[in-house]
Coordinates of C-alpha atoms in Angstrom, one line a residue:
M1 CA -4.2 12.8 -25.7
T2 CA -1.8 10.0 -26.1
T3 CA -3.2 6.9 -28.0
V4 CA -2.4 3.7 -26.1
P5 CA -0.6 1.1 -28.3
N6 CA -2.8 -2.0 -29.0
E7 CA -0.1 -4.3 -27.8
A8 CA 3.6 -4.5 -26.8
P9 CA 6.4 -4.1 -28.0
F10 CA 6.2 -0.4 -28.7
A11 CA 9.0 2.2 -29.2
V12 CA 9.5 5.7 -28.1
V13 CA 11.8 8.3 -29.7
D14 CA 12.6 11.3 -27.5
M15 CA 14.1 14.1 -29.7
G16 CA 15.5 16.1 -26.9
S17 CA 17.8 19.2 -27.0
N18 CA 21.0 17.5 -26.1
G19 CA 20.4 14.1 -27.7
I20 CA 18.0 11.7 -29.3
R21 CA 17.0 8.7 -27.2
F22 CA 15.4 5.7 -28.5
G23 CA 13.9 2.7 -26.5
I24 CA 11.8 -0.4 -27.2
V25 CA 9.5 -1.4 -24.3
S26 CA 8.6 -5.1 -24.3
A27 CA 5.3 -4.9 -22.2
L28 CA 2.9 -2.4 -20.9
A29 CA 3.8 -3.2 -17.4
R30 CA 4.5 -1.1 -14.2
H31 CA 8.3 -1.9 -14.4
L32 CA 8.4 -0.8 -18.0
P33 CA 10.7 -3.6 -19.2
V34 CA 13.0 -2.1 -21.9
S35 CA 14.4 -4.7 -24.4
Y36 CA 16.6 -2.2 -26.2
E37 CA 17.7 1.5 -25.9
E38 CA 20.3 3.8 -27.3
R39 CA 21.2 7.5 -27.5
A40 CA 22.2 9.5 -30.6
P41 CA 24.8 12.2 -29.7
I42 CA 23.1 14.9 -31.8
S43 CA 22.5 18.2 -29.9
L44 CA 19.7 20.2 -31.9
F45 CA 20.3 23.1 -29.4
D46 CA 24.0 23.4 -30.0
A47 CA 23.4 23.0 -33.8
Q48 CA 21.4 26.1 -34.0
G49 CA 23.0 29.4 -34.4
S50 CA 21.7 32.9 -33.6
D51 CA 19.1 32.5 -36.4
R52 CA 17.6 29.5 -34.6
V53 CA 17.8 27.3 -37.6
I54 CA 18.5 23.6 -37.5
P55 CA 21.3 23.3 -40.4
E56 CA 20.7 20.9 -43.3
E57 CA 23.6 18.6 -42.3
T58 CA 22.0 18.1 -38.7
I59 CA 18.7 17.3 -40.4
A60 CA 20.4 14.6 -42.5
E61 CA 21.9 13.1 -39.4
V62 CA 18.7 12.9 -37.6
I63 CA 17.0 11.4 -40.6
T64 CA 19.6 8.7 -41.0
T65 CA 19.4 8.0 -37.3
F66 CA 15.5 7.7 -37.6
R67 CA 15.8 5.3 -40.5
R68 CA 18.1 3.2 -38.3
Y69 CA 15.4 3.3 -35.6
K70 CA 12.8 2.2 -38.0
M71 CA 14.9 -0.8 -39.0
L72 CA 15.4 -1.8 -35.5
C73 CA 11.7 -1.4 -34.8
A74 CA 10.9 -3.8 -37.7
Q75 CA 13.5 -6.3 -36.3
A76 CA 11.8 -6.1 -33.0
G77 CA 8.4 -6.5 -34.4
V78 CA 7.2 -3.1 -33.3
A79 CA 4.0 -2.2 -35.4
P80 CA 4.3 1.2 -37.1
E81 CA 1.4 2.6 -35.1
N82 CA 3.2 1.6 -31.9
V83 CA 6.0 4.1 -32.6
K84 CA 5.8 7.3 -30.5
V85 CA 8.1 10.3 -31.5
I86 CA 8.2 13.4 -29.3
A87 CA 10.2 16.6 -29.6
T88 CA 10.9 19.2 -26.9
E89 CA 12.5 22.6 -26.5
A90 CA 15.1 22.8 -29.3
T91 CA 12.5 21.8 -31.9
R92 CA 10.1 24.3 -30.3
L93 CA 12.6 27.0 -30.6
A94 CA 13.9 26.3 -34.0
A95 CA 12.7 28.7 -36.8
N96 CA 12.5 25.7 -39.3
G97 CA 11.0 23.3 -36.7
Q98 CA 7.8 22.5 -38.7
D99 CA 9.8 21.9 -41.8
F100 CA 12.2 19.8 -39.8
M101 CA 9.3 17.6 -38.5
S102 CA 7.9 17.4 -42.0
R103 CA 11.1 16.1 -43.4
I104 CA 11.1 13.4 -40.8
H105 CA 7.7 12.3 -41.6
E106 CA 8.5 12.2 -45.3
A107 CA 11.6 10.0 -44.7
T108 CA 10.1 7.6 -42.1
G109 CA 6.3 7.9 -42.1
W110 CA 6.6 8.9 -38.5
T111 CA 4.7 11.8 -37.1
V112 CA 6.5 13.9 -34.5
R113 CA 4.4 15.1 -31.5
L114 CA 5.8 18.6 -30.5
L115 CA 5.2 18.9 -26.8
S116 CA 4.1 22.2 -25.4
K117 CA 6.2 23.5 -22.4
E118 CA 3.3 22.4 -20.1
E119 CA 3.1 18.8 -21.6
E120 CA 7.0 18.4 -21.3
A121 CA 6.8 19.4 -17.6
L122 CA 3.9 17.1 -17.0
I123 CA 5.5 14.2 -18.9
S124 CA 8.9 14.7 -17.3
A125 CA 7.4 14.5 -13.8
A126 CA 5.5 11.2 -14.9
G127 CA 8.9 9.8 -15.9
I128 CA 10.2 10.3 -12.3
V129 CA 7.0 8.8 -10.9
G130 CA 7.4 5.9 -13.3
T131 CA 11.0 5.0 -12.0
F132 CA 10.3 5.4 -8.3
Y133 CA 7.8 4.1 -5.7
R134 CA 5.8 6.7 -3.6
V135 CA 7.2 10.0 -4.9
N136 CA 6.7 12.8 -2.4
G137 CA 8.5 16.1 -3.2
L138 CA 9.5 18.5 -6.0
T139 CA 10.3 17.0 -9.4
M140 CA 13.0 18.7 -11.6
D141 CA 14.0 17.8 -15.2
L142 CA 17.1 19.5 -16.7
G143 CA 17.4 19.2 -20.4
G144 CA 19.7 21.1 -22.8
G145 CA 17.2 23.8 -23.5
S146 CA 14.7 23.8 -20.6
F147 CA 14.3 23.2 -16.8
E148 CA 11.0 21.8 -15.7
L149 CA 9.6 22.2 -12.3
S150 CA 6.6 20.4 -10.6
Y151 CA 5.7 18.5 -7.5
V152 CA 4.3 15.0 -6.9
H153 CA 2.5 14.0 -3.7
D154 CA 1.6 10.4 -3.2
K155 CA -0.7 10.1 -0.3
D156 CA -1.7 6.3 0.3
G157 CA -1.5 5.4 -3.4
S158 CA -3.4 8.5 -4.6
I159 CA -1.0 10.5 -6.8
N160 CA -1.3 14.3 -6.9
R161 CA 0.6 16.4 -9.3
S162 CA 0.9 20.0 -10.0
E163 CA -1.8 21.1 -12.6
A164 CA 0.4 24.0 -13.5
P165 CA 4.0 22.7 -14.0
V166 CA 6.6 25.1 -15.2
S167 CA 9.2 25.1 -17.9
L168 CA 12.0 27.7 -17.8
P169 CA 14.6 28.4 -20.4
F170 CA 17.4 27.4 -18.2
G171 CA 18.5 24.0 -19.8
A172 CA 22.2 23.2 -19.4
A173 CA 23.2 24.1 -22.9
A174 CA 21.1 27.2 -22.9
L175 CA 22.5 28.5 -19.7
K176 CA 26.0 27.7 -20.6
R177 CA 25.5 29.8 -23.7
R178 CA 23.9 32.7 -21.6
L179 CA 26.9 32.5 -19.2
E180 CA 29.3 32.7 -21.9
E181 CA 27.6 35.8 -23.1
C182 CA 28.1 37.4 -19.7
E183 CA 31.0 39.9 -19.9
T184 CA 31.2 41.1 -16.4
D185 CA 30.6 40.0 -13.0
A186 CA 27.6 42.3 -12.9
D187 CA 26.2 40.5 -16.0
R188 CA 26.5 37.2 -14.1
K189 CA 24.9 38.5 -11.1
A190 CA 22.0 39.8 -13.0
L191 CA 21.5 36.5 -14.6
Y192 CA 21.7 34.8 -11.2
D193 CA 19.2 37.1 -9.8
A194 CA 16.9 36.6 -12.7
I195 CA 17.0 32.9 -12.2
V196 CA 16.3 33.2 -8.5
A197 CA 13.3 35.4 -9.2
S198 CA 11.9 33.0 -11.9
I199 CA 12.2 30.0 -9.6
R200 CA 10.5 31.8 -6.8
T201 CA 7.6 32.8 -9.1
S202 CA 7.6 29.2 -10.4
L203 CA 7.4 27.7 -7.0
E204 CA 4.3 29.8 -6.4
Q205 CA 2.7 28.9 -9.7
I206 CA 3.0 25.1 -9.1
K207 CA 1.1 25.5 -5.9
V208 CA 2.8 23.0 -3.7
P209 CA -0.1 21.5 -1.4
A210 CA 0.2 22.5 2.3
S211 CA 0.4 18.8 3.4
L212 CA 3.5 18.4 1.3
A213 CA 5.1 21.6 2.4
A214 CA 4.4 20.7 6.1
E215 CA 6.1 17.2 5.5
N216 CA 9.2 18.9 4.1
D217 CA 9.2 21.6 6.8
G218 CA 9.6 18.8 9.3
Q219 CA 12.7 17.6 7.8
D220 CA 14.2 21.0 7.0
G221 CA 13.7 20.9 3.3
Y222 CA 12.0 19.2 0.4
T223 CA 12.8 15.9 -1.0
I224 CA 13.9 16.6 -4.7
Y225 CA 13.7 14.2 -7.5
M226 CA 16.2 15.2 -10.4
S227 CA 16.2 13.9 -13.9
G228 CA 17.7 15.0 -17.2
G229 CA 21.2 14.6 -18.5
G230 CA 22.5 17.9 -16.8
F231 CA 21.4 16.8 -13.3
R232 CA 22.5 13.1 -13.7
A233 CA 25.8 14.5 -14.7
L234 CA 25.9 16.2 -11.4
G235 CA 24.9 13.0 -9.6
Y236 CA 27.8 11.1 -11.3
L237 CA 30.1 13.9 -10.2
S238 CA 29.1 13.4 -6.6
M239 CA 29.6 9.6 -7.0
N240 CA 33.0 10.1 -8.6
A241 CA 34.3 12.7 -6.1
E242 CA 33.2 10.9 -3.0
N243 CA 34.1 7.4 -3.9
S244 CA 36.9 7.3 -6.3
V245 CA 40.3 5.8 -5.0
S246 CA 42.1 6.0 -8.3
S247 CA 43.7 8.8 -10.3
D248 CA 42.1 7.4 -13.2
R249 CA 38.7 9.4 -13.4
Q250 CA 37.1 6.7 -15.6
F251 CA 37.1 4.4 -12.6
T252 CA 35.1 4.6 -9.5
S253 CA 35.0 2.3 -6.4
Y254 CA 31.4 3.1 -5.5
V255 CA 29.6 -0.2 -5.2
L256 CA 26.5 0.9 -7.0
P257 CA 27.4 3.0 -10.2
I258 CA 23.7 3.3 -11.1
I259 CA 22.3 6.9 -11.2
S260 CA 18.7 5.9 -10.7
G261 CA 18.0 5.8 -6.8
Y262 CA 21.3 7.5 -6.0
C263 CA 20.8 9.9 -3.1
I264 CA 22.7 12.8 -1.7
S265 CA 22.0 15.3 1.0
G266 CA 21.0 18.9 0.4
K267 CA 24.2 19.9 2.1
E268 CA 26.2 17.9 -0.4
L269 CA 24.3 19.4 -3.3
S270 CA 25.0 22.8 -1.9
R271 CA 28.6 22.1 -1.5
L272 CA 28.9 20.8 -5.2
A273 CA 27.2 23.9 -6.5
K274 CA 29.3 26.3 -4.6
K275 CA 32.5 24.6 -5.6
H276 CA 31.9 24.5 -9.3
K277 CA 29.4 27.2 -10.3
D278 CA 32.2 29.7 -11.1
T279 CA 34.7 27.2 -12.6
P280 CA 35.7 28.3 -16.2
V281 CA 34.5 25.8 -18.8
C282 CA 38.1 24.9 -19.9
K283 CA 39.0 24.0 -16.4
A284 CA 35.7 22.1 -16.0
V285 CA 36.5 19.8 -19.0
K286 CA 39.9 18.9 -17.6
A287 CA 38.8 18.5 -14.0
L288 CA 35.4 17.1 -14.1
T289 CA 35.3 14.6 -17.1
G290 CA 35.0 11.1 -15.6
F291 CA 32.8 8.1 -15.3
R292 CA 29.7 8.8 -17.1
V293 CA 30.6 12.5 -17.4
S294 CA 31.7 13.2 -20.9
K295 CA 33.8 16.3 -21.9
R296 CA 30.6 17.8 -23.4
R297 CA 28.7 17.2 -20.1
A298 CA 31.6 18.4 -18.0
S299 CA 31.6 21.7 -20.0
M300 CA 28.0 22.2 -18.9
L301 CA 28.4 21.3 -15.1
P302 CA 29.4 24.9 -14.1
A303 CA 26.1 26.1 -15.6
V304 CA 24.1 23.4 -13.9
C305 CA 25.8 24.3 -10.6
F306 CA 25.1 27.9 -11.3
L307 CA 21.4 27.0 -11.6
V308 CA 21.3 24.7 -8.6
S309 CA 23.0 27.5 -6.4
A310 CA 20.2 29.9 -7.5
M311 CA 17.6 27.3 -7.0
M312 CA 18.8 26.8 -3.3
Q313 CA 18.3 30.5 -2.6
V314 CA 14.6 29.8 -3.0
I315 CA 13.9 26.0 -2.3
P316 CA 15.2 24.5 1.0
I317 CA 16.5 21.0 0.1
H318 CA 16.7 18.1 2.5
R319 CA 17.8 15.4 0.0
V320 CA 18.0 14.6 -3.7
F321 CA 17.3 11.5 -5.4
F322 CA 18.5 11.1 -9.1
S323 CA 16.3 9.5 -11.5
E324 CA 16.9 7.8 -14.8
G325 CA 13.4 8.5 -15.8
G326 CA 12.5 11.5 -18.0
V327 CA 10.3 12.4 -20.9
R328 CA 10.7 9.0 -22.6
Q329 CA 9.9 7.0 -19.6
G330 CA 7.2 9.5 -18.7
L331 CA 5.4 8.9 -22.0
C332 CA 5.5 5.1 -21.3
Y333 CA 4.0 5.6 -17.9
T334 CA 1.1 7.7 -19.1
L335 CA 0.3 4.7 -21.5
L336 CA -0.4 2.5 -18.5
S337 CA -3.7 1.9 -17.0
L338 CA -4.5 3.6 -13.6
E339 CA -4.5 0.1 -12.0
E340 CA -1.1 -0.7 -13.4
Q341 CA 0.3 2.7 -12.4
R342 CA -0.5 2.1 -8.9
K343 CA 1.5 -1.1 -8.6
D344 CA 5.1 -1.3 -7.1
P345 CA 7.5 -1.3 -10.0
L346 CA 10.2 -3.1 -7.8
L347 CA 7.8 -5.9 -7.0
E348 CA 6.4 -6.2 -10.6
G349 CA 9.8 -6.3 -12.0
V350 CA 11.0 -8.9 -9.7
K351 CA 7.9 -11.1 -10.3
A352 CA 8.5 -10.8 -13.9
H353 CA 12.2 -11.8 -13.6
A354 CA 11.5 -14.7 -11.2
A355 CA 8.7 -16.0 -13.5
R356 CA 11.3 -16.9 -16.1
S357 CA 13.0 -19.3 -13.8
S358 CA 11.8 -23.0 -13.3
Y359 CA 12.8 -22.4 -9.6
A360 CA 10.2 -19.7 -9.0
L361 CA 7.8 -20.2 -6.1
S362 CA 4.2 -21.0 -7.0
S363 CA 1.5 -18.6 -5.6
S364 CA 0.7 -20.9 -2.7
E365 CA 4.4 -21.3 -1.7
F366 CA 4.9 -17.6 -1.8
E367 CA 1.9 -16.8 0.3
A368 CA 2.6 -19.6 2.9
T369 CA 6.2 -18.3 3.2
L370 CA 5.3 -14.7 3.6
A371 CA 2.6 -15.6 6.2
I372 CA 5.2 -17.7 8.2
L373 CA 8.0 -14.9 8.1
T374 CA 5.4 -12.3 9.0
T375 CA 4.8 -14.0 12.4
A376 CA 8.5 -13.8 13.2
I377 CA 8.9 -10.1 12.5
P378 CA 7.8 -7.4 14.8
A379 CA 5.1 -5.1 13.5
A380 CA 7.4 -2.0 13.8
Y381 CA 9.8 -3.3 11.1
L382 CA 6.9 -4.1 8.7
D383 CA 5.4 -0.5 9.1
P384 CA 5.4 1.3 5.6
K385 CA 6.9 4.3 7.3
H386 CA 10.0 2.4 8.5
P387 CA 13.1 3.7 6.6
L388 CA 14.3 0.2 5.5
Q389 CA 11.1 -0.4 3.6
L390 CA 11.0 -4.0 4.7
H391 CA 7.3 -4.3 4.0
R392 CA 8.3 -4.0 0.3
L393 CA 11.6 -5.8 0.4
L394 CA 10.4 -9.0 2.2
P395 CA 8.0 -10.0 -0.5
V396 CA 10.6 -9.2 -3.1
A397 CA 13.2 -11.3 -1.3
I398 CA 10.9 -14.2 -1.1
H399 CA 10.2 -14.2 -4.8
L400 CA 14.0 -14.3 -5.4
A401 CA 15.0 -16.6 -2.5
N402 CA 14.9 -19.9 -4.3
L403 CA 16.5 -18.8 -7.8
T404 CA 20.1 -19.5 -6.8
T405 CA 19.6 -22.7 -4.9
H406 CA 20.6 -25.0 -7.7
Y407 CA 23.9 -23.2 -8.0
P408 CA 27.1 -24.7 -6.5
K409 CA 27.0 -24.2 -2.7
E410 CA 30.2 -21.9 -2.8
T411 CA 28.5 -19.3 -5.2
R412 CA 24.8 -19.3 -4.0
A413 CA 25.4 -16.5 -1.5
Y414 CA 27.7 -14.7 -3.8
V415 CA 25.3 -14.8 -6.8
S416 CA 22.4 -13.8 -4.5
F417 CA 24.5 -10.8 -3.0
H418 CA 25.2 -9.3 -6.5
M419 CA 21.6 -9.9 -7.9
P420 CA 20.2 -6.3 -7.1
L421 CA 23.6 -4.6 -7.3
A422 CA 25.2 -3.0 -10.5
N423 CA 26.4 -6.3 -12.0
G424 CA 23.3 -8.4 -11.2
A425 CA 20.4 -9.4 -13.1
L426 CA 18.2 -6.7 -11.3
A427 CA 20.6 -3.8 -12.0
N428 CA 17.9 -2.1 -14.3
I429 CA 15.0 -2.7 -12.0
P430 CA 13.1 0.6 -11.2
G431 CA 11.6 1.7 -8.0
V432 CA 14.4 0.9 -5.6
S433 CA 16.9 3.3 -3.9
H434 CA 20.5 2.4 -3.3
T435 CA 19.8 1.9 0.4
E436 CA 17.1 -0.7 -0.6
R437 CA 19.5 -2.3 -3.1
C438 CA 21.9 -2.8 -0.3
A439 CA 19.3 -4.3 2.1
L440 CA 18.0 -6.6 -0.5
A441 CA 21.4 -7.8 -1.3
L442 CA 22.1 -8.7 2.4
L443 CA 18.7 -10.3 2.8
L444 CA 19.4 -12.6 -0.1
T445 CA 22.9 -13.3 1.0
Y446 CA 22.0 -14.4 4.5
R447 CA 19.1 -16.5 3.1
Q448 CA 21.9 -18.5 1.4
G449 CA 24.1 -18.7 4.6
G450 CA 25.7 -15.2 4.4
Q451 CA 29.3 -16.1 3.4
V452 CA 30.4 -14.0 0.5
P453 CA 34.0 -13.9 -0.6
D454 CA 33.7 -10.2 -1.9
R455 CA 35.4 -7.1 -0.7
F456 CA 32.2 -5.1 -1.5
F457 CA 30.2 -7.1 1.1
R458 CA 31.7 -4.9 4.0
T459 CA 31.0 -1.8 1.9
V460 CA 27.3 -2.6 1.4
Q461 CA 27.2 -3.2 5.2
K462 CA 28.6 0.2 5.9
M463 CA 26.1 1.9 3.5
L464 CA 23.3 0.7 5.7
G465 CA 24.5 0.8 9.4
R466 CA 24.7 -1.7 12.2
H467 CA 20.8 -1.8 13.1
E468 CA 19.9 -2.3 9.4
V469 CA 22.5 -5.0 9.0
A470 CA 21.3 -6.8 12.2
L471 CA 17.7 -6.7 10.8
C472 CA 18.7 -7.9 7.4
R473 CA 20.8 -10.8 9.0
Y474 CA 17.9 -11.7 11.3
V475 CA 15.3 -11.8 8.5
G476 CA 17.7 -13.4 5.9
R477 CA 18.7 -16.2 8.3
L478 CA 15.1 -16.9 9.1
M479 CA 14.5 -17.3 5.4
E480 CA 17.4 -19.7 5.3
L481 CA 15.6 -21.8 8.0
V482 CA 12.1 -21.7 6.3
F483 CA 13.5 -22.7 2.9
S484 CA 15.7 -25.4 4.3
I485 CA 12.9 -27.2 6.2
S486 CA 11.1 -27.9 3.0
P487 CA 13.3 -26.9 0.1
L488 CA 10.9 -28.6 -2.5
N489 CA 7.8 -27.2 -1.2
P490 CA 8.7 -23.9 0.5
G491 CA 6.5 -22.5 3.0
C492 CA 3.6 -25.1 2.6
G493 CA 6.1 -27.9 3.7
M494 CA 7.0 -26.0 6.9
L495 CA 3.4 -25.7 7.8
E496 CA 3.2 -29.5 7.7
S497 CA 6.3 -29.8 9.9
G498 CA 4.4 -28.3 12.8
I499 CA 7.1 -25.8 13.7
S500 CA 5.9 -22.2 14.4
F501 CA 7.3 -18.7 15.5
S502 CA 6.2 -16.2 18.2
V503 CA 7.8 -12.9 18.6
E504 CA 8.1 -10.4 21.5
Q505 CA 9.4 -6.9 21.2
R506 CA 10.4 -4.0 23.5
V507 CA 11.6 -0.6 22.7
L508 CA 15.1 0.4 23.8
D509 CA 16.8 3.6 22.5
D510 CA 15.3 3.7 19.1
P511 CA 11.7 3.0 18.4
L512 CA 12.4 2.2 14.9
Y513 CA 14.6 -0.7 16.0
P514 CA 13.0 -2.5 18.9
A515 CA 14.7 -5.4 20.6
T516 CA 13.3 -8.7 19.5
H517 CA 12.9 -12.1 21.0
L518 CA 12.0 -14.9 18.8
T519 CA 10.7 -18.3 20.1
I520 CA 10.9 -21.1 17.6
R521 CA 8.4 -23.8 18.8
L522 CA 8.9 -27.5 17.6
C523 CA 5.8 -29.7 17.6
P524 CA 5.4 -32.2 20.5
T525 CA 6.6 -35.1 18.5
V526 CA 9.9 -35.1 16.5
S527 CA 9.3 -33.9 12.9
P528 CA 12.0 -35.2 10.5
L529 CA 11.5 -32.2 8.2
A530 CA 12.4 -29.7 11.1
E531 CA 14.7 -31.7 13.2
A532 CA 17.2 -33.5 11.0
P533 CA 20.8 -32.6 11.9
A534 CA 21.2 -30.2 8.9
I535 CA 18.2 -28.2 10.0
K536 CA 19.2 -28.3 13.7
A537 CA 22.6 -26.9 12.7
I538 CA 20.9 -23.9 11.1
M539 CA 18.6 -23.4 14.3
E540 CA 21.7 -23.6 16.5
N541 CA 23.4 -20.9 14.3
L542 CA 20.3 -18.7 14.5
C543 CA 20.4 -18.9 18.4
D544 CA 24.1 -18.2 18.7
T545 CA 23.7 -14.8 20.2
K546 CA 27.5 -14.1 20.5
A547 CA 28.1 -14.9 16.9
N548 CA 25.2 -12.6 15.7
A549 CA 26.4 -9.9 17.9
A550 CA 30.1 -10.1 16.6
A551 CA 28.7 -10.3 12.9
T552 CA 26.5 -7.1 13.3
S553 CA 28.0 -5.3 16.4
N554 CA 24.3 -5.5 17.7
T555 CA 22.4 -7.4 20.3
L556 CA 18.8 -6.5 19.0
F557 CA 17.8 -9.9 18.2
S558 CA 17.6 -13.1 20.4
I559 CA 16.3 -16.4 19.6
T560 CA 15.3 -19.5 21.7
I561 CA 13.9 -23.0 20.7
E562 CA 11.2 -24.8 22.8
R563 CA 9.2 -27.8 22.3
S564 CA 5.3 -27.3 22.3
T565 CA 3.4 -29.5 24.6
V566 CA 0.2 -29.1 22.7
E567 CA -0.5 -30.5 19.2
K568 CA -1.6 -28.0 16.7
E569 CA -5.0 -28.6 15.2

């Protein structure tokens, strides 16, 4: 059992097969806020020869690295008992593994916890759960020495995981070495068939529940969550190949160069695997090195694609989400209470970010604003099953809506737009897909008027689609109105103004995007808060059907204003 730290900050050292990762977590909170992290490029797997011994010079490098980490922990105020050190496949395989761990303890006082294969698979799956919201599918972690397979099924907040996760000896570095040992095509085919057989057996062993299998049958394959350096390199390869507009492979024009939450289809994964699984290593290094893909990672990509190709012979894949979370994040997640684990990491991270600002909403302001906006949005759009996930993004957007109001008027929408993107304050926030980042960026942009002098604005819109853009524009402009009516007492002040919303919806071609008509009702007597010229101008822009249709190529939303004849009680 893992001992829970008495208090934050705490540190985790993940001594993996391909590198050593170190991180300091500043709070035991669902979003696992990291105050500092770094990676030491020490491959314990590559350092071992056929005798499976970790060389003396490598041990010395590790000890020097650990002494550095110990000094950083002291500077950050991490108590010695709040440092967790874990080791995985390369240390398990090493003939001198026990002596290696003893040397680390003698030099630092830190005890290394050597994970079993089963523990590593469990914790790596927990790392994926920790960095996403509502995980439903198969989880896969590809390290240097091993490949972990499990499943996670989140049913109404109750998380079920495989009780028998599998760890196979097909890590990126290990498989690269085995492929180099193949002398003939027959040898490669034999290895390929062995991997297929192992994965088929493993899929039976993890015992995917019938309910999860049925969900994935309905969408022509499983949703897969991939973590580990080998898989992440494959994600970056996809990002670079599809979006680069430059001959410089270190450059990508993709608007969200963040691996966590990046998604590709099963067809795209299959295309990548087929294209690169037989590429010679020397050619792969020259052709595939690029943004976030080092020469060493590029040399392993053919092996990664070889594994993926074999895997897809057994597992039908609908889509793949790439995850930053792995063993280190998984260990952190297991330290949280069950109550904390069930929270939304995106919402918790945004609340923590907003709380640092003097412009953050009070609890009453937030609740009033959320209640008002909910009356103006059809229930279909707030359904948890809706693909845009507005039921999550709306509370998040409200918490962030006031943070840039004090900026120069020319930059408010610009700064808001970038807040959830790669160069914004929320770039490291967990629990959000790239689609959701784009939707949040548009919500915040339209809340601040919607004018952004940035070429990426159109790119973000295209990543969503016209219905999604129209919905974000509608909700964002409503937020602009609500916050403008009473900017110093958001939500609560609007209730005092007497203004109210009523909404009607009718299904057209797509039940997920019903046509919506909003009526803005003014109180019987003129309210200065709601009917001053500045506010009337915002309302008129909201009601401009032609302008809205031109901006979004969509006529889903229409708005009218009328004056109530009955005073509200």
